[in-house]
CSV table of C-alpha atoms in Angstrom, one decimal:
chain,number,residue,atom,x,y,z
A,78,MET,CA,-8.2,17.2,-23.4
A,79,ASN,CA,-10.4,15.3,-21.2
A,80,PRO,CA,-10.3,16.3,-17.4
A,81,ILE,CA,-9.4,13.9,-15.1
A,82,ASN,CA,-12.2,12.1,-12.9
A,83,PRO,CA,-11.5,12.6,-9.3
A,84,VAL,CA,-12.5,9.4,-8.5
A,85,ARG,CA,-10.4,6.2,-9.7
A,86,PRO,CA,-12.6,3.4,-10.2
A,87,SER,CA,-11.3,0.2,-9.5
A,88,PRO,CA,-9.8,-1.6,-12.7
A,89,ILE,CA,-9.5,-4.9,-11.0
A,90,ALA,CA,-12.7,-5.5,-9.0
A,91,GLY,CA,-14.2,-8.5,-10.2
A,92,SER,CA,-11.1,-10.4,-11.3
A,93,TRP,CA,-8.4,-9.6,-8.4
A,94,TYR,CA,-11.1,-9.7,-5.9
A,95,SER,CA,-14.9,-9.7,-5.8
A,96,SER,CA,-16.7,-6.7,-7.2
A,97,ASN,CA,-19.6,-7.2,-4.9
A,98,ALA,CA,-19.2,-5.5,-1.7
A,99,ASP,CA,-21.0,-8.2,0.5
A,100,GLN,CA,-19.1,-10.9,-0.8
A,101,LEU,CA,-15.6,-9.1,-0.5
A,102,ARG,CA,-16.2,-7.9,2.9
A,103,GLU,CA,-17.2,-11.6,4.0
A,104,GLU,CA,-14.1,-13.0,2.4
A,105,ILE,CA,-11.7,-10.6,3.8
A,106,GLU,CA,-13.2,-11.1,7.2
A,107,GLY,CA,-12.8,-15.0,6.8
A,108,TYR,CA,-9.1,-14.3,6.1
A,109,LEU,CA,-8.6,-12.0,9.2
A,110,SER,CA,-10.5,-14.3,11.6
A,111,SER,CA,-8.6,-17.2,10.5
A,112,ALA,CA,-5.2,-15.7,11.0
A,113,THR,CA,-3.4,-15.8,14.4
A,114,ASN,CA,-0.6,-13.7,15.3
A,115,PRO,CA,1.7,-13.6,18.4
A,116,GLU,CA,1.3,-10.8,20.7
A,117,LEU,CA,3.2,-7.8,19.6
A,118,ASN,CA,5.4,-5.6,21.8
A,119,GLY,CA,5.4,-2.0,21.3
A,120,GLN,CA,3.5,0.2,18.7
A,121,LEU,CA,2.8,-1.2,15.2
A,122,VAL,CA,4.0,1.3,12.6
A,123,GLY,CA,4.1,-1.0,9.5
A,124,LEU,CA,3.0,-4.0,7.5
A,125,ILE,CA,4.3,-6.0,4.7
A,126,ALA,CA,1.5,-7.7,2.5
A,127,PRO,CA,1.4,-9.3,-0.6
A,128,HIS,CA,-0.3,-8.5,-3.9
A,129,ALA,CA,-1.5,-11.3,-5.9
A,130,GLY,CA,-5.3,-11.6,-6.2
A,131,TYR,CA,-6.9,-12.6,-3.0
A,132,PHE,CA,-7.6,-16.2,-4.0
A,133,TYR,CA,-3.6,-16.5,-4.2
A,134,SER,CA,-2.5,-13.9,-1.5
A,135,GLY,CA,-5.9,-13.2,0.6
A,136,LYS,CA,-4.6,-16.0,3.4
A,137,THR,CA,-1.2,-14.3,3.9
A,138,ALA,CA,-2.7,-10.7,3.8
A,139,GLY,CA,-5.0,-11.8,6.4
A,140,TYR,CA,-2.1,-12.3,9.0
A,141,ALA,CA,-0.8,-9.1,8.2
A,142,TYR,CA,-3.9,-6.9,8.7
A,143,GLN,CA,-5.3,-9.2,11.6
A,144,THR,CA,-2.7,-7.0,13.5
A,145,ILE,CA,-4.6,-3.9,13.0
A,146,ILE,CA,-8.2,-4.9,13.5
A,147,GLY,CA,-10.1,-2.3,15.4
A,148,SER,CA,-7.3,0.3,15.0
A,149,THR,CA,-7.4,3.7,13.8
A,150,PHE,CA,-4.9,5.6,11.3
A,151,ASP,CA,-5.2,9.1,10.1
A,152,LEU,CA,-3.3,8.0,7.2
A,153,CYS,CA,-2.1,5.0,5.7
A,154,VAL,CA,1.2,5.1,3.6
A,155,VAL,CA,1.0,2.5,0.8
A,156,VAL,CA,4.2,2.0,-1.0
A,157,SER,CA,3.9,-0.4,-4.0
A,158,PRO,CA,5.8,-1.3,-7.4
A,159,LEU,CA,4.4,-0.1,-10.7
A,160,HIS,CA,4.3,-3.0,-12.9
A,161,ALA,CA,4.2,-0.9,-16.3
A,162,TYR,CA,7.2,0.7,-17.5
A,163,LEU,CA,7.1,4.4,-17.1
A,164,PRO,CA,10.4,6.5,-17.1
A,165,TYR,CA,9.8,7.8,-13.8
A,166,ALA,CA,11.5,6.7,-10.4
A,167,LEU,CA,8.3,7.6,-8.4
A,168,LEU,CA,4.6,7.8,-9.3
A,169,THR,CA,1.6,8.5,-7.5
A,170,THR,CA,-2.3,8.9,-8.4
A,171,ALA,CA,-3.7,11.9,-10.2
A,172,HIS,CA,-7.0,11.3,-8.8
A,173,LYS,CA,-8.4,12.6,-5.3
A,174,VAL,CA,-10.1,9.3,-4.5
A,175,TYR,CA,-9.8,5.6,-4.8
A,176,ALA,CA,-13.0,3.7,-5.1
A,177,THR,CA,-13.4,0.1,-4.0
A,178,PRO,CA,-16.5,-1.9,-3.6
A,179,LEU,CA,-16.3,-1.2,0.1
A,180,GLY,CA,-16.5,2.8,-0.4
A,181,GLN,CA,-13.9,5.4,-1.2
A,182,VAL,CA,-10.7,6.3,0.0
A,183,GLU,CA,-9.6,9.9,0.0
A,184,VAL,CA,-6.0,10.7,-1.1
A,185,GLU,CA,-4.0,12.9,1.2
A,186,GLN,CA,-3.3,15.9,-0.9
A,187,GLU,CA,-1.7,18.3,1.2
A,188,LEU,CA,1.1,15.8,2.4
A,189,LEU,CA,1.7,14.5,-1.2
A,190,THR,CA,2.4,18.2,-2.2
A,191,GLU,CA,4.6,18.7,0.6
A,192,LEU,CA,6.6,15.6,-0.1
A,193,ASN,CA,6.9,16.8,-3.7
A,194,LEU,CA,8.1,20.2,-2.5
A,195,ARG,CA,10.7,18.7,-0.2
A,196,MET,CA,12.0,16.1,-2.9
A,197,GLU,CA,12.3,19.0,-5.2
A,198,ASP,CA,14.5,21.1,-2.7
A,199,ALA,CA,16.6,18.1,-2.3
A,200,ASN,CA,17.1,17.8,-6.1
A,201,LEU,CA,15.4,14.3,-6.2
A,202,PRO,CA,12.9,13.1,-8.8
A,203,THR,CA,9.5,14.0,-7.5
A,204,ALA,CA,6.3,11.6,-7.5
A,205,GLN,CA,4.8,12.1,-10.8
A,206,PRO,CA,1.0,11.9,-11.2
A,207,LEU,CA,-0.5,9.0,-13.0
A,208,ALA,CA,-4.1,9.0,-14.3
A,209,ASN,CA,-6.3,5.8,-15.0
A,210,ASP,CA,-3.8,3.4,-13.9
A,211,LYS,CA,-4.1,-0.2,-13.9
A,212,GLU,CA,-1.9,-1.0,-11.0
A,213,HIS,CA,-3.0,-3.5,-8.9
A,214,SER,CA,-0.5,-3.9,-6.1
A,215,LEU,CA,-1.4,-0.6,-4.4
A,216,GLU,CA,-5.3,-0.9,-4.7
A,217,ILE,CA,-5.4,-4.3,-3.7
A,218,GLN,CA,-4.2,-3.1,-0.1
A,219,LEU,CA,-7.3,-0.9,0.1
A,220,PRO,CA,-10.0,-3.5,0.9
A,221,PHE,CA,-8.1,-4.9,3.6
A,222,LEU,CA,-7.4,-1.5,5.3
A,223,GLN,CA,-11.4,-0.7,4.9
A,224,ALA,CA,-12.3,-3.9,6.5
A,225,ALA,CA,-9.8,-4.0,9.5
A,226,LEU,CA,-9.9,-0.2,10.5
A,227,VAL,CA,-12.8,1.2,12.5
A,228,LYS,CA,-12.8,4.6,10.9
A,229,PRO,CA,-12.1,6.3,7.8
A,230,PHE,CA,-8.6,7.2,6.7
A,231,ARG,CA,-6.7,8.6,4.0
A,232,VAL,CA,-4.1,7.0,1.8
A,233,LEU,CA,-0.5,8.6,0.4
A,234,PRO,CA,-0.2,6.3,-2.3
A,235,LEU,CA,3.4,5.8,-3.8
A,236,MET,CA,4.3,3.6,-6.7
A,237,VAL,CA,8.0,3.1,-7.0
A,238,ARG,CA,9.8,2.2,-10.1
A,239,SER,CA,13.4,3.2,-9.0
A,240,SER,CA,15.7,0.6,-7.4
A,241,ASP,CA,18.5,3.2,-6.8
A,242,PRO,CA,19.3,2.7,-2.8
A,243,GLY,CA,20.6,6.4,-2.2
A,244,TYR,CA,17.3,8.0,-4.0
A,245,LEU,CA,15.0,5.5,-1.8
A,246,SER,CA,17.1,6.2,1.5
A,247,LYS,CA,16.7,9.8,0.8
A,248,THR,CA,13.1,9.8,0.0
A,249,ALA,CA,12.2,7.6,3.0
A,250,SER,CA,13.9,10.1,5.1
A,251,ILE,CA,11.9,12.9,3.8
A,252,LEU,CA,8.9,10.9,4.2
A,253,ALA,CA,9.6,10.0,7.7
A,254,ASP,CA,10.3,13.6,8.7
A,255,LEU,CA,6.9,14.6,7.0
A,256,ILE,CA,4.7,11.8,9.2
A,257,ARG,CA,6.7,12.1,12.4
A,258,GLY,CA,4.1,12.5,15.1
A,259,LYS,CA,1.2,11.7,13.4
A,260,LYS,CA,-0.8,8.6,13.5
A,261,VAL,CA,0.4,6.6,10.4
A,262,LEU,CA,0.4,3.3,9.2
A,263,LEU,CA,3.1,2.2,6.5
A,264,ILE,CA,2.4,-0.8,4.0
A,265,ALA,CA,4.6,-2.3,1.8
A,266,SER,CA,3.2,-4.1,-0.9
A,267,THR,CA,5.4,-7.0,-2.0
A,268,ASP,CA,5.0,-10.4,-3.3
A,269,LEU,CA,8.8,-10.9,-2.1
A,270,SER,CA,9.4,-14.0,-4.4
A,271,HIS,CA,7.2,-15.9,-6.8
A,272,PHE,CA,9.3,-18.6,-8.3
A,273,ASN,CA,11.9,-19.9,-5.4
A,274,ASP,CA,11.7,-23.0,-3.9
A,275,GLU,CA,10.7,-22.9,-0.2
A,276,ALA,CA,13.9,-23.1,1.3
A,277,THR,CA,15.5,-20.4,-0.9
A,278,ALA,CA,12.5,-18.2,-0.2
A,279,ILE,CA,12.7,-18.8,3.7
A,280,ALA,CA,16.6,-17.6,3.3
A,281,LEU,CA,15.8,-14.5,1.4
A,282,ASP,CA,13.2,-13.5,4.0
A,283,GLN,CA,15.8,-14.0,6.5
A,284,VAL,CA,17.9,-11.7,4.8
A,285,MET,CA,15.4,-9.1,4.3
A,286,LEU,CA,14.2,-9.1,8.1
A,287,LYS,CA,17.8,-8.9,9.2
A,288,ARG,CA,18.1,-5.4,6.9
A,289,MET,CA,15.0,-4.3,8.4
A,290,THR,CA,15.8,-4.7,11.9
């Protein structure tokens, strides 16, 4: 059995976004500089950002990440789907580091271990480690974070397959308890909808926003 490489090399650099560090940074900085947002009241704790290739989603993602330019966070919790089928409710990476053309991002191992211990105590399915995954929706958030934040950060990667509200609510409560008091940014990676017409998409967006607030 081959040992797991501690560094997860990017399977999507060169296709979903540029594999050239200078080109990638220039592209992301262009998205960030072209985005304008109203002044936010209060402390920003989370973002929603899309996860298509940057050609399609970069401009929209720029509006999300423009709000954190120059910020610092000790930890970024990135929650994404897992598009491949695996019979688990929740997954995480088996690697210790994510690599992108802009550098490496360390995985928060201690908090991940504690999350699984508390989920186990609550009789909830834990986050299963996944090696050599091809999942784009989580990784594609990392270069934007690397470009927007001024200091290195660690990532807690969570890939969700369960759609059970009870399980997700309990998991979220455990996670919230673990990160309370820490300087943490939560990123929800979602395209929301691909195929709806504009009016339907806007109506569904309002339903989502109402539930969030």
